[in-house]
CSV table of C-alpha atoms in Angstrom, one decimal:
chain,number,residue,atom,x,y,z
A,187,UNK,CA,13.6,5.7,24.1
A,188,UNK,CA,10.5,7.5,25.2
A,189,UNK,CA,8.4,10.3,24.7
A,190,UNK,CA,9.0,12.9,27.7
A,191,UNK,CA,6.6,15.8,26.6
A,192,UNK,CA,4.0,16.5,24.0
A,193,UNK,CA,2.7,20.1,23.1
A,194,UNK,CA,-0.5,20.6,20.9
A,195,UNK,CA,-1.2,23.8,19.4
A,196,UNK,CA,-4.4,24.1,17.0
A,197,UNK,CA,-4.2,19.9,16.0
A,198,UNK,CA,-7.1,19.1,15.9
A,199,UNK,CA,-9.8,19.9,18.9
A,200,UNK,CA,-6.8,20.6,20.8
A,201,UNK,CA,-6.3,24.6,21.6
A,202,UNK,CA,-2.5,25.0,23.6
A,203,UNK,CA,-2.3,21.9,25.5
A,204,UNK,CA,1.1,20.0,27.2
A,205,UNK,CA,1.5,16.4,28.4
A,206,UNK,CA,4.2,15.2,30.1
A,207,UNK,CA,4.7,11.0,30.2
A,208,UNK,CA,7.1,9.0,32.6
A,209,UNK,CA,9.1,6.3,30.6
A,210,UNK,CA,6.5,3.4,32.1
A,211,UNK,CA,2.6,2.5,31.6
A,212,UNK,CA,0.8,6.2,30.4
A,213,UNK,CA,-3.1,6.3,30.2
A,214,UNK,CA,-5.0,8.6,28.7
A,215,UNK,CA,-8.8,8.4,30.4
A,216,UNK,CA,-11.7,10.1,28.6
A,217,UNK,CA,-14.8,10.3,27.0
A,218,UNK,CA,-15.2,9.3,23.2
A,219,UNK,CA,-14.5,11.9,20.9
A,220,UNK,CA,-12.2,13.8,23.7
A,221,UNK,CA,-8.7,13.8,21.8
A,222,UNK,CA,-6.9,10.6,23.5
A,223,UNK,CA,-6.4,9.0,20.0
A,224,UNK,CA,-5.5,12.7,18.9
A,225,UNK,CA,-1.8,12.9,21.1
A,226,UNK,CA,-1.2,9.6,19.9
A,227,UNK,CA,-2.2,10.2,16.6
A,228,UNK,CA,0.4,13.4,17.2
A,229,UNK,CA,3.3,10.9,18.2
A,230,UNK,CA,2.7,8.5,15.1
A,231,UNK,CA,3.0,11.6,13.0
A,232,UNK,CA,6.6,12.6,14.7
A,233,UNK,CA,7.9,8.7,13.7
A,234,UNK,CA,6.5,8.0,10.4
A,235,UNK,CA,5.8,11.5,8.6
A,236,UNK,CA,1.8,10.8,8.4
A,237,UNK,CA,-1.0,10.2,9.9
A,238,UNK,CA,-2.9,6.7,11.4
A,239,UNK,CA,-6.1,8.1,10.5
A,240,UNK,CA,-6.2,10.3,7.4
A,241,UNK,CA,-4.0,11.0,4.3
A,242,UNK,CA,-5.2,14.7,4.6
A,243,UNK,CA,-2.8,17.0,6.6
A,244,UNK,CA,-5.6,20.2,6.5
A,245,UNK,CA,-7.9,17.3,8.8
A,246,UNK,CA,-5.7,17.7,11.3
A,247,UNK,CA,-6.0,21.7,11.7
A,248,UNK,CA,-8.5,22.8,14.5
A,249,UNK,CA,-11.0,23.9,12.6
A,250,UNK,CA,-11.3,27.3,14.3
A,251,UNK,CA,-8.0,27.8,13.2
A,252,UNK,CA,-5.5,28.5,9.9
A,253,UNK,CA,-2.5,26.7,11.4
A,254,UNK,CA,-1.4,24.0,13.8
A,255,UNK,CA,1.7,22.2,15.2
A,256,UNK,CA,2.8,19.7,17.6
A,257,UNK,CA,5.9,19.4,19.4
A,258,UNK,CA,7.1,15.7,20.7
A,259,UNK,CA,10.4,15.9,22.9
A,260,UNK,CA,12.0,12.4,23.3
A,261,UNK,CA,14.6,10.8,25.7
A,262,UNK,CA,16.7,8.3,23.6
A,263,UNK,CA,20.4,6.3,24.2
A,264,UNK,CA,22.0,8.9,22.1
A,265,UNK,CA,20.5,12.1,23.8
A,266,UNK,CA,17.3,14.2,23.8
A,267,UNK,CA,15.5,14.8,20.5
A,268,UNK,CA,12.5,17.6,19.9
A,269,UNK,CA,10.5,16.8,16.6
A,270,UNK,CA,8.4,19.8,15.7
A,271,UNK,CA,6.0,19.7,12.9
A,272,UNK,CA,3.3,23.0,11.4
A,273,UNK,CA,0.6,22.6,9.5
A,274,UNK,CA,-0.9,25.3,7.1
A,275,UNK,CA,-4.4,25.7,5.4
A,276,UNK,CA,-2.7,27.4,2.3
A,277,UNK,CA,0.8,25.8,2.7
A,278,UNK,CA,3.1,22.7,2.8
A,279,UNK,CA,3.6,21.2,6.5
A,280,UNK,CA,7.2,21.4,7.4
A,281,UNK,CA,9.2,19.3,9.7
A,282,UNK,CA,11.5,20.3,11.9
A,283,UNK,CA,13.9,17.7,14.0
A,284,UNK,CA,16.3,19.9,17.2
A,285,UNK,CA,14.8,23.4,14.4
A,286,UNK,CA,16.7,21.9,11.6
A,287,UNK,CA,14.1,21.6,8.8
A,288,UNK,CA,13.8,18.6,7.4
A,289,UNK,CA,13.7,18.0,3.6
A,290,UNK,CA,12.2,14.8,2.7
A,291,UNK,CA,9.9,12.2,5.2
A,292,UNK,CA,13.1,9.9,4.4
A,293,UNK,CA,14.8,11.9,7.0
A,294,UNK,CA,12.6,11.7,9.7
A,295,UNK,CA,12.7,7.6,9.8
A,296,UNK,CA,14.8,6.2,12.7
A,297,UNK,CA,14.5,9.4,14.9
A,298,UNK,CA,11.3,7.9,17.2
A,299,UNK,CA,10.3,4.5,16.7
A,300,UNK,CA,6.7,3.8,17.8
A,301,UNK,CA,4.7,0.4,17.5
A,302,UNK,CA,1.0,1.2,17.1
A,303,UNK,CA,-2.1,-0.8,18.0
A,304,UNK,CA,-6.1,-0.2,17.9
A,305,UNK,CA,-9.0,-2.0,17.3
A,306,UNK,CA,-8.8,-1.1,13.8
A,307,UNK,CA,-5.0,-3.0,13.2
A,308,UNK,CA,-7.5,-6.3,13.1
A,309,UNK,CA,-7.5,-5.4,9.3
A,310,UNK,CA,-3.8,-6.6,9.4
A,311,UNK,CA,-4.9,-10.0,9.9
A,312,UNK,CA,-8.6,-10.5,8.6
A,313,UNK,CA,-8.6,-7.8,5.8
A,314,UNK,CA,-6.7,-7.5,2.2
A,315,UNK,CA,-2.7,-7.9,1.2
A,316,UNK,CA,-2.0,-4.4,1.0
A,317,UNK,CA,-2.6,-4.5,5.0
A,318,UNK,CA,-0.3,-6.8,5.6
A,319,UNK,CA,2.6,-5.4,3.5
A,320,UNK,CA,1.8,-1.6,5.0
A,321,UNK,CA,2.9,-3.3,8.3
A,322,UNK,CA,5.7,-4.8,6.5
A,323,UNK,CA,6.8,-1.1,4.5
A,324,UNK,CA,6.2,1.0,8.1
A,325,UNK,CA,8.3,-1.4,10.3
A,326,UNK,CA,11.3,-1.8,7.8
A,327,UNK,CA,11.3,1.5,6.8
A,328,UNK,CA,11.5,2.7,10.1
A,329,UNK,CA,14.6,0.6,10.8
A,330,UNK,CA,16.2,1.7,7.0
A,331,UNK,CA,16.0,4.4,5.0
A,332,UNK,CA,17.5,2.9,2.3
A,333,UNK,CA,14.1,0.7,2.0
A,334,UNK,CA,12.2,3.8,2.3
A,335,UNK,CA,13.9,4.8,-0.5
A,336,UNK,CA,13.8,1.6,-2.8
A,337,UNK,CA,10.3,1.1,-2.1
A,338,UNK,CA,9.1,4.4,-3.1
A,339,UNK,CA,11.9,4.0,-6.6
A,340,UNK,CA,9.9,0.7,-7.0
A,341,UNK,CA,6.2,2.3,-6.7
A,342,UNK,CA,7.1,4.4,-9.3
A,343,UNK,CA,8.6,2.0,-11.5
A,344,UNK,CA,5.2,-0.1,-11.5
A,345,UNK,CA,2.8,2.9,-11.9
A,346,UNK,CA,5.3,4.1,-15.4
A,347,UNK,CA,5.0,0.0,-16.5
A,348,UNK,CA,1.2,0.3,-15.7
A,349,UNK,CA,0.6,3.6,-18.0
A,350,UNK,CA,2.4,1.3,-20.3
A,351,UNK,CA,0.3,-1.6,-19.6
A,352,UNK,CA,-3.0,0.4,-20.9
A,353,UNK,CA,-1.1,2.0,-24.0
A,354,UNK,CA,-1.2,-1.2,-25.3
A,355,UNK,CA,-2.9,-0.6,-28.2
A,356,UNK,CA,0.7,1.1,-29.3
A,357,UNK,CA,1.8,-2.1,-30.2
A,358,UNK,CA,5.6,-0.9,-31.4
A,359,UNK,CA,6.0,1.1,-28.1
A,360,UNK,CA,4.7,-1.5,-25.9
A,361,UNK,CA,7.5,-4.2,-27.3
A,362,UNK,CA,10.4,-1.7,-27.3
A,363,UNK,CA,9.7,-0.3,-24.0
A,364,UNK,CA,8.7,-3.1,-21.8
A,365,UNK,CA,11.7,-5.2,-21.0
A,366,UNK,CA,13.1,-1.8,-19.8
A,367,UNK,CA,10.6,-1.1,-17.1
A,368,UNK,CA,10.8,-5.0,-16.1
A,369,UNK,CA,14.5,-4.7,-15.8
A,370,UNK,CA,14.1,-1.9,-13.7
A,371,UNK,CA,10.8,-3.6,-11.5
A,372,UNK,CA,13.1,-6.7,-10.8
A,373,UNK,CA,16.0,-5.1,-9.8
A,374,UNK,CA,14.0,-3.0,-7.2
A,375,UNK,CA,12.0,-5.3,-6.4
A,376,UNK,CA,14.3,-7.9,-5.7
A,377,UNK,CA,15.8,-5.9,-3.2
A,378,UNK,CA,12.7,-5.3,-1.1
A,379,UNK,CA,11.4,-8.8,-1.3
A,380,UNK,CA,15.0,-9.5,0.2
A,381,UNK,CA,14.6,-6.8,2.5
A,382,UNK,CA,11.4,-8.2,3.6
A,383,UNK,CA,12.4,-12.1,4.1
A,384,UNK,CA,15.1,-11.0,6.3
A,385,UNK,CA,12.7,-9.2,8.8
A,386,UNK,CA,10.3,-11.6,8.4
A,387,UNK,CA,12.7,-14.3,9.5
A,388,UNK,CA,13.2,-13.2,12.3
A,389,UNK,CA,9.9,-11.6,13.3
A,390,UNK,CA,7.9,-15.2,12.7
A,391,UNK,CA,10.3,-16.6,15.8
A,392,UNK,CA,9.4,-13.6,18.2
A,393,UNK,CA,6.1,-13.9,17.2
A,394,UNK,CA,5.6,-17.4,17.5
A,395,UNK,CA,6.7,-16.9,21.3
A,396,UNK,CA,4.8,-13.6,22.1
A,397,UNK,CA,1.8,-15.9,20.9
A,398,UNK,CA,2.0,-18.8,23.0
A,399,UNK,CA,2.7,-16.1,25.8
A,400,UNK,CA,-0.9,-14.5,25.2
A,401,UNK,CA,-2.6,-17.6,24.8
A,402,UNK,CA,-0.6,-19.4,28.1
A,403,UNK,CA,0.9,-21.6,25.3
A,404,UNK,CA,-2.4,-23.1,23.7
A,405,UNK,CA,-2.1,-22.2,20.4
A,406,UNK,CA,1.2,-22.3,17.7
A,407,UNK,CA,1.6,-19.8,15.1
A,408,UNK,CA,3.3,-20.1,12.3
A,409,UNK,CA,3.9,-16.9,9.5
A,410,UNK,CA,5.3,-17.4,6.0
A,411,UNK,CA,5.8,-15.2,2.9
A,412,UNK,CA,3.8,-15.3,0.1
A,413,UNK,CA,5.8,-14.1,-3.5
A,414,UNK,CA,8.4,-14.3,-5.7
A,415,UNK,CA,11.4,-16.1,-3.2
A,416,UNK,CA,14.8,-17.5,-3.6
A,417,UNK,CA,18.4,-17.9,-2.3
A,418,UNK,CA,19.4,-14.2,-2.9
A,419,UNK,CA,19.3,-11.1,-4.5
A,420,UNK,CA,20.1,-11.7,-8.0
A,421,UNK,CA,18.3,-15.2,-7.7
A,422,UNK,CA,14.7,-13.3,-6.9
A,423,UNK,CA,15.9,-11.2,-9.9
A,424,UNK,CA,15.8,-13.3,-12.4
A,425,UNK,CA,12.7,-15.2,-10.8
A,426,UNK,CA,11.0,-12.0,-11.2
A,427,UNK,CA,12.0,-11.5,-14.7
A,428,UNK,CA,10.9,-15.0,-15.6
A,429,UNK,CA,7.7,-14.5,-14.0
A,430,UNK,CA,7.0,-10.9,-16.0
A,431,UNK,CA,7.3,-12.4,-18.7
A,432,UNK,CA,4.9,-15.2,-18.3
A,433,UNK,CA,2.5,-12.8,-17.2
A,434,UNK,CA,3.0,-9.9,-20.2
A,435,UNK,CA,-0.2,-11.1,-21.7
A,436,UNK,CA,-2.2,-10.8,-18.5
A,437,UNK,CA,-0.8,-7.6,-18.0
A,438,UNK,CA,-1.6,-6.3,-20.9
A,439,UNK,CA,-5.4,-7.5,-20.9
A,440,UNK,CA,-5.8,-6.1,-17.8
A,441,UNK,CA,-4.0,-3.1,-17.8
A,442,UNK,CA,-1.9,-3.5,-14.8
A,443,UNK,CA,1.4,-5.2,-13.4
A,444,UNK,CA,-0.2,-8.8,-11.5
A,445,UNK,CA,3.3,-9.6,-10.3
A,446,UNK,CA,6.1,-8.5,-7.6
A,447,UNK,CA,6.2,-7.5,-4.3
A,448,UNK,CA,3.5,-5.2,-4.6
A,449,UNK,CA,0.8,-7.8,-5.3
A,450,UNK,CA,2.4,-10.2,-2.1
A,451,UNK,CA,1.3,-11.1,1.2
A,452,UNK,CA,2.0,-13.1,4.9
A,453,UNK,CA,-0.2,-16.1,5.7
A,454,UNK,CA,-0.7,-16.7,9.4
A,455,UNK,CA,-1.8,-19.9,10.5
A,456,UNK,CA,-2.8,-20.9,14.1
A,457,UNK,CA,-2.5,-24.9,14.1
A,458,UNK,CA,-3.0,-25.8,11.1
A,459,UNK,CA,-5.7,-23.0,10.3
A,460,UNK,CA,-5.5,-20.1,7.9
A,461,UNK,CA,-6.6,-16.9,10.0
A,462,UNK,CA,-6.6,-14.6,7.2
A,463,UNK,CA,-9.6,-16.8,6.4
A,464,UNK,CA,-11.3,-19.2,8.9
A,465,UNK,CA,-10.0,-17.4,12.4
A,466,UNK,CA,-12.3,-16.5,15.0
A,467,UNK,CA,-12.1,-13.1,15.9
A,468,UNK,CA,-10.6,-13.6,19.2
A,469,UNK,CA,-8.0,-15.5,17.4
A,470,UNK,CA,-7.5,-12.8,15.0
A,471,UNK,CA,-7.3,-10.4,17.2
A,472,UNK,CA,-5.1,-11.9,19.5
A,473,UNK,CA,-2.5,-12.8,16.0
A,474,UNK,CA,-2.8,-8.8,15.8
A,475,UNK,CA,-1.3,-8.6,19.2
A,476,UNK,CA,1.2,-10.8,18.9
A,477,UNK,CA,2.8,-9.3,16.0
A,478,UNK,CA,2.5,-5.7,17.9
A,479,UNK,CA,4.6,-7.2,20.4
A,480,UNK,CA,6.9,-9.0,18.0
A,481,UNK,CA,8.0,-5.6,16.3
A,482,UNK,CA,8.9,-4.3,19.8
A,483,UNK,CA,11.6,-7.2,20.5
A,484,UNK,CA,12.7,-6.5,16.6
A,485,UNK,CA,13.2,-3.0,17.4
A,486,UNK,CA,15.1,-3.9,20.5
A,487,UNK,CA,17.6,-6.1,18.2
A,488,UNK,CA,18.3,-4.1,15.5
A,489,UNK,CA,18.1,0.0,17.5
A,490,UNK,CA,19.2,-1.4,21.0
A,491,UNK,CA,16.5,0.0,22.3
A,492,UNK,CA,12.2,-0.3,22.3
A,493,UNK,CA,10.6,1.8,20.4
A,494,UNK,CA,7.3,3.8,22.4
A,495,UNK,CA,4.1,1.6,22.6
A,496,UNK,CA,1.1,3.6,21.6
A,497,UNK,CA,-2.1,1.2,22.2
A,498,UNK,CA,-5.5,3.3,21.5
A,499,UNK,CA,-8.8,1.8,23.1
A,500,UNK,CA,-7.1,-2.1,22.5
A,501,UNK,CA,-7.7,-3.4,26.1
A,502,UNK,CA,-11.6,-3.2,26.0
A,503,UNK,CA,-11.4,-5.4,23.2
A,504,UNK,CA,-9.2,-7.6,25.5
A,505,UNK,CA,-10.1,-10.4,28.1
A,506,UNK,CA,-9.1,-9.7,31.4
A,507,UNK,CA,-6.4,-12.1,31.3
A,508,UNK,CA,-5.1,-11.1,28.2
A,509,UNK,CA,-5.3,-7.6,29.3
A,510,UNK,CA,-3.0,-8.5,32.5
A,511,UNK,CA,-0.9,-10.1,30.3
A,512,UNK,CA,-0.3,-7.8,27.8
A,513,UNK,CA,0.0,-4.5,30.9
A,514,UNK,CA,2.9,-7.0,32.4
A,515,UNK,CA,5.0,-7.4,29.2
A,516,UNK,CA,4.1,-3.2,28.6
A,517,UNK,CA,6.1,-2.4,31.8
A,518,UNK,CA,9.3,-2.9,30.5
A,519,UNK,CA,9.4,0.2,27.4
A,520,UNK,CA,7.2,3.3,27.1
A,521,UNK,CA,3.4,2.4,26.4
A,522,UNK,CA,0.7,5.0,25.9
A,523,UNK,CA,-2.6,3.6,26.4
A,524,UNK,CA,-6.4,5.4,25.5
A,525,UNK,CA,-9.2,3.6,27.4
A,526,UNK,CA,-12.3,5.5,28.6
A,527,UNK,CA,-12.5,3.8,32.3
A,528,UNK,CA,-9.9,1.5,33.4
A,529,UNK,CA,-9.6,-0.7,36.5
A,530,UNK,CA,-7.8,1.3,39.5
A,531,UNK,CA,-5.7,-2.3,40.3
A,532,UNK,CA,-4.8,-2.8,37.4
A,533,UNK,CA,-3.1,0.7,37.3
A,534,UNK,CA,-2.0,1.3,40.3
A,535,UNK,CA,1.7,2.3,39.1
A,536,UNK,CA,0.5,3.9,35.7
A,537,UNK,CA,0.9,7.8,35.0
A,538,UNK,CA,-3.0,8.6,34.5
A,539,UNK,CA,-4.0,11.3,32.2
A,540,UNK,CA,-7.3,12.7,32.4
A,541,UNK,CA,-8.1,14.5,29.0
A,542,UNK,CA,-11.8,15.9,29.1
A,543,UNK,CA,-12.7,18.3,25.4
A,544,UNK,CA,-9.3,18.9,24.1
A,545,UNK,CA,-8.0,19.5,27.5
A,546,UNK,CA,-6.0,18.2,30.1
A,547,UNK,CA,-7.2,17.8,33.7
């Protein structure tokens, strides 16, 4: 699949601007603060129903303006696709996929499949859990809906068990209504840490290779699941179960739910070293990297085709080898790339996009 035309009307500092991209290398070329992170910020959006950079839909109005939209038309195996979505200063955004509006983010999963990198994605590897299960949650629910779905049953289940959790001082309440809410949390929960082990599996394998690729085979990694496990479904249950109840009183005390897949995380370790903790950050950086490129292959499995590349100001951050390296295995699906300069060479067969103030030169 890939991208074939973007239109930007009022998002952000962009007035009435269009971009068309060839299914190869893209690069955006600009000044900071121009609005090359903006169109891919735009394309995220049209995959994943919200925003890389803010959780506030009215942030991504031009501010001169009461409305805004983008439209992203995509080439896939199955046929062309245009994803359309408004935004309103008084009212709800509304999405729009070939002008059929869409009724719940759910819908818009599995339409455009984008991988996204930037400087900031480091926090996948160096920073907290939560990180590192986002980039579990986006990936899978990109490739199901039915995790979208189970995931967002399960978040609510844990914030009804936590108002629970600080009632505590209802005693009767607390004892009678408990063991419903951890029925409930297991069996969701099961199912996603499931759900999660399976794509795990096979992502550690790709990414184990696309890391020895990077690093012209001088370093191993190795990723593993940390939680609640077991054989299957119903086994991870009653695990879960088990381990709720050992952890009531803890709960209680503290006022909030200390176990399940919401609390878990991935190590990554580079020869024998935890990066999460002790990596350099060169070597976290390039662990980043390697799991970017690992969802790509995992989209190629399971959809049959990549999903687009969008990589926003990565390659400065980038030694030049690692930059070649990473441009050579980008040839082969869509990639959109932001860089303010970039070396003439190294581009030589890239579609270059010169965006100067919210417009396009």
């Amino acid at each position: 699949m890939f991208v074939e035309r973007i239109k930007l009307t009022g998002f952000r500092n962009y007035n009435d601007e269009q971009i068309d991209f060839l299914p190869g290398i893209n690069l955006l070329v600009g000044k900071n603060a121009q609005g090359k992170t903006t169109v891919l910020e735009a394309i995220y959006f049209s995959a994943i129903g919200r925003s890389p950079k803010t959780t506030r839909d009215s942030e991504l109005i031009n501010w001169q303006k009461d409305n805004g939209s983008f439209l992203v038309k995509l080439q896939k195996k199955s046929g062309t696709k245009d994803i359309e979505v408004f935004f309103s200063k008084s009212q709800k955004k509304v999405i729009r996929v070939n002008k059929v509006n869409l009724l719940k983010i759910g819908d818009l999963l599995g339409n455009l499949n984008v991988v996204f990198f930037s400087p900031d994605e480091l926090k996948l590897v160096k920073d907290a859990p939560q990180d590192r299960r986002k980039f579990l949650d986006t990936d899978i629910s990109q490739l199901s809906k039915n995790y979208f779905y189970i995931l967002t049953k399960y978040n609510k289940i844990v914030d009804q068990r936590n108002k629970l959790l600080k009632n505590s001082d209802n005693k009767k309440l607390v004892e009678q209504t408990l063991p419903i809410w951890d029925t409930q949390l297991a069996e969701a929960g099961s199912k996603i840490i499931m759900y999660r082990m399976q794509f795990l599996d096979k992502l550690k394998v790709i990414a184990k290779e696309a890391h020895s690729y990077i690093t012209s085979e001088k370093e191993n990694l190795e990723l593993e699941y940390v939680g609640i496990t077991g054989r299957d479904e119903e086994d991870i249950k009653q695990k879960l179960l088990i381990a709720l109840k050992q952890t009531k009183e803890k709960d209680l005390k503290l006022g909030y739910t200390n176990i399940g897949p919401h609390r878990d995380d991935i190590k990554l370790v580079v020869d024998t070293v935890d990066i999460r903790s002790f990596g350099s950050q060169g070597q976290q950086r390039t662990v980043a990297l390697s799991l970017k490129l690992a969802e790509l292959e995992i989209f190629k499995e399971e959809v049959g085709e990549y999903p687009v590349l969008l990589l926003d100001d990565v390659l400065s951050e980038l030694d030049q080898e690692r930059q070649r390296r990473l441009l050579a295995y980008a040839k082969k699906l869509q990639t959109i790339i932001t860089a303010t300069q970039y070396d003439p060479f190294m581009f030589q067969d890239a579609n270059i996009i010169k965006i100067e103030n919210g417009k396009i030169n």
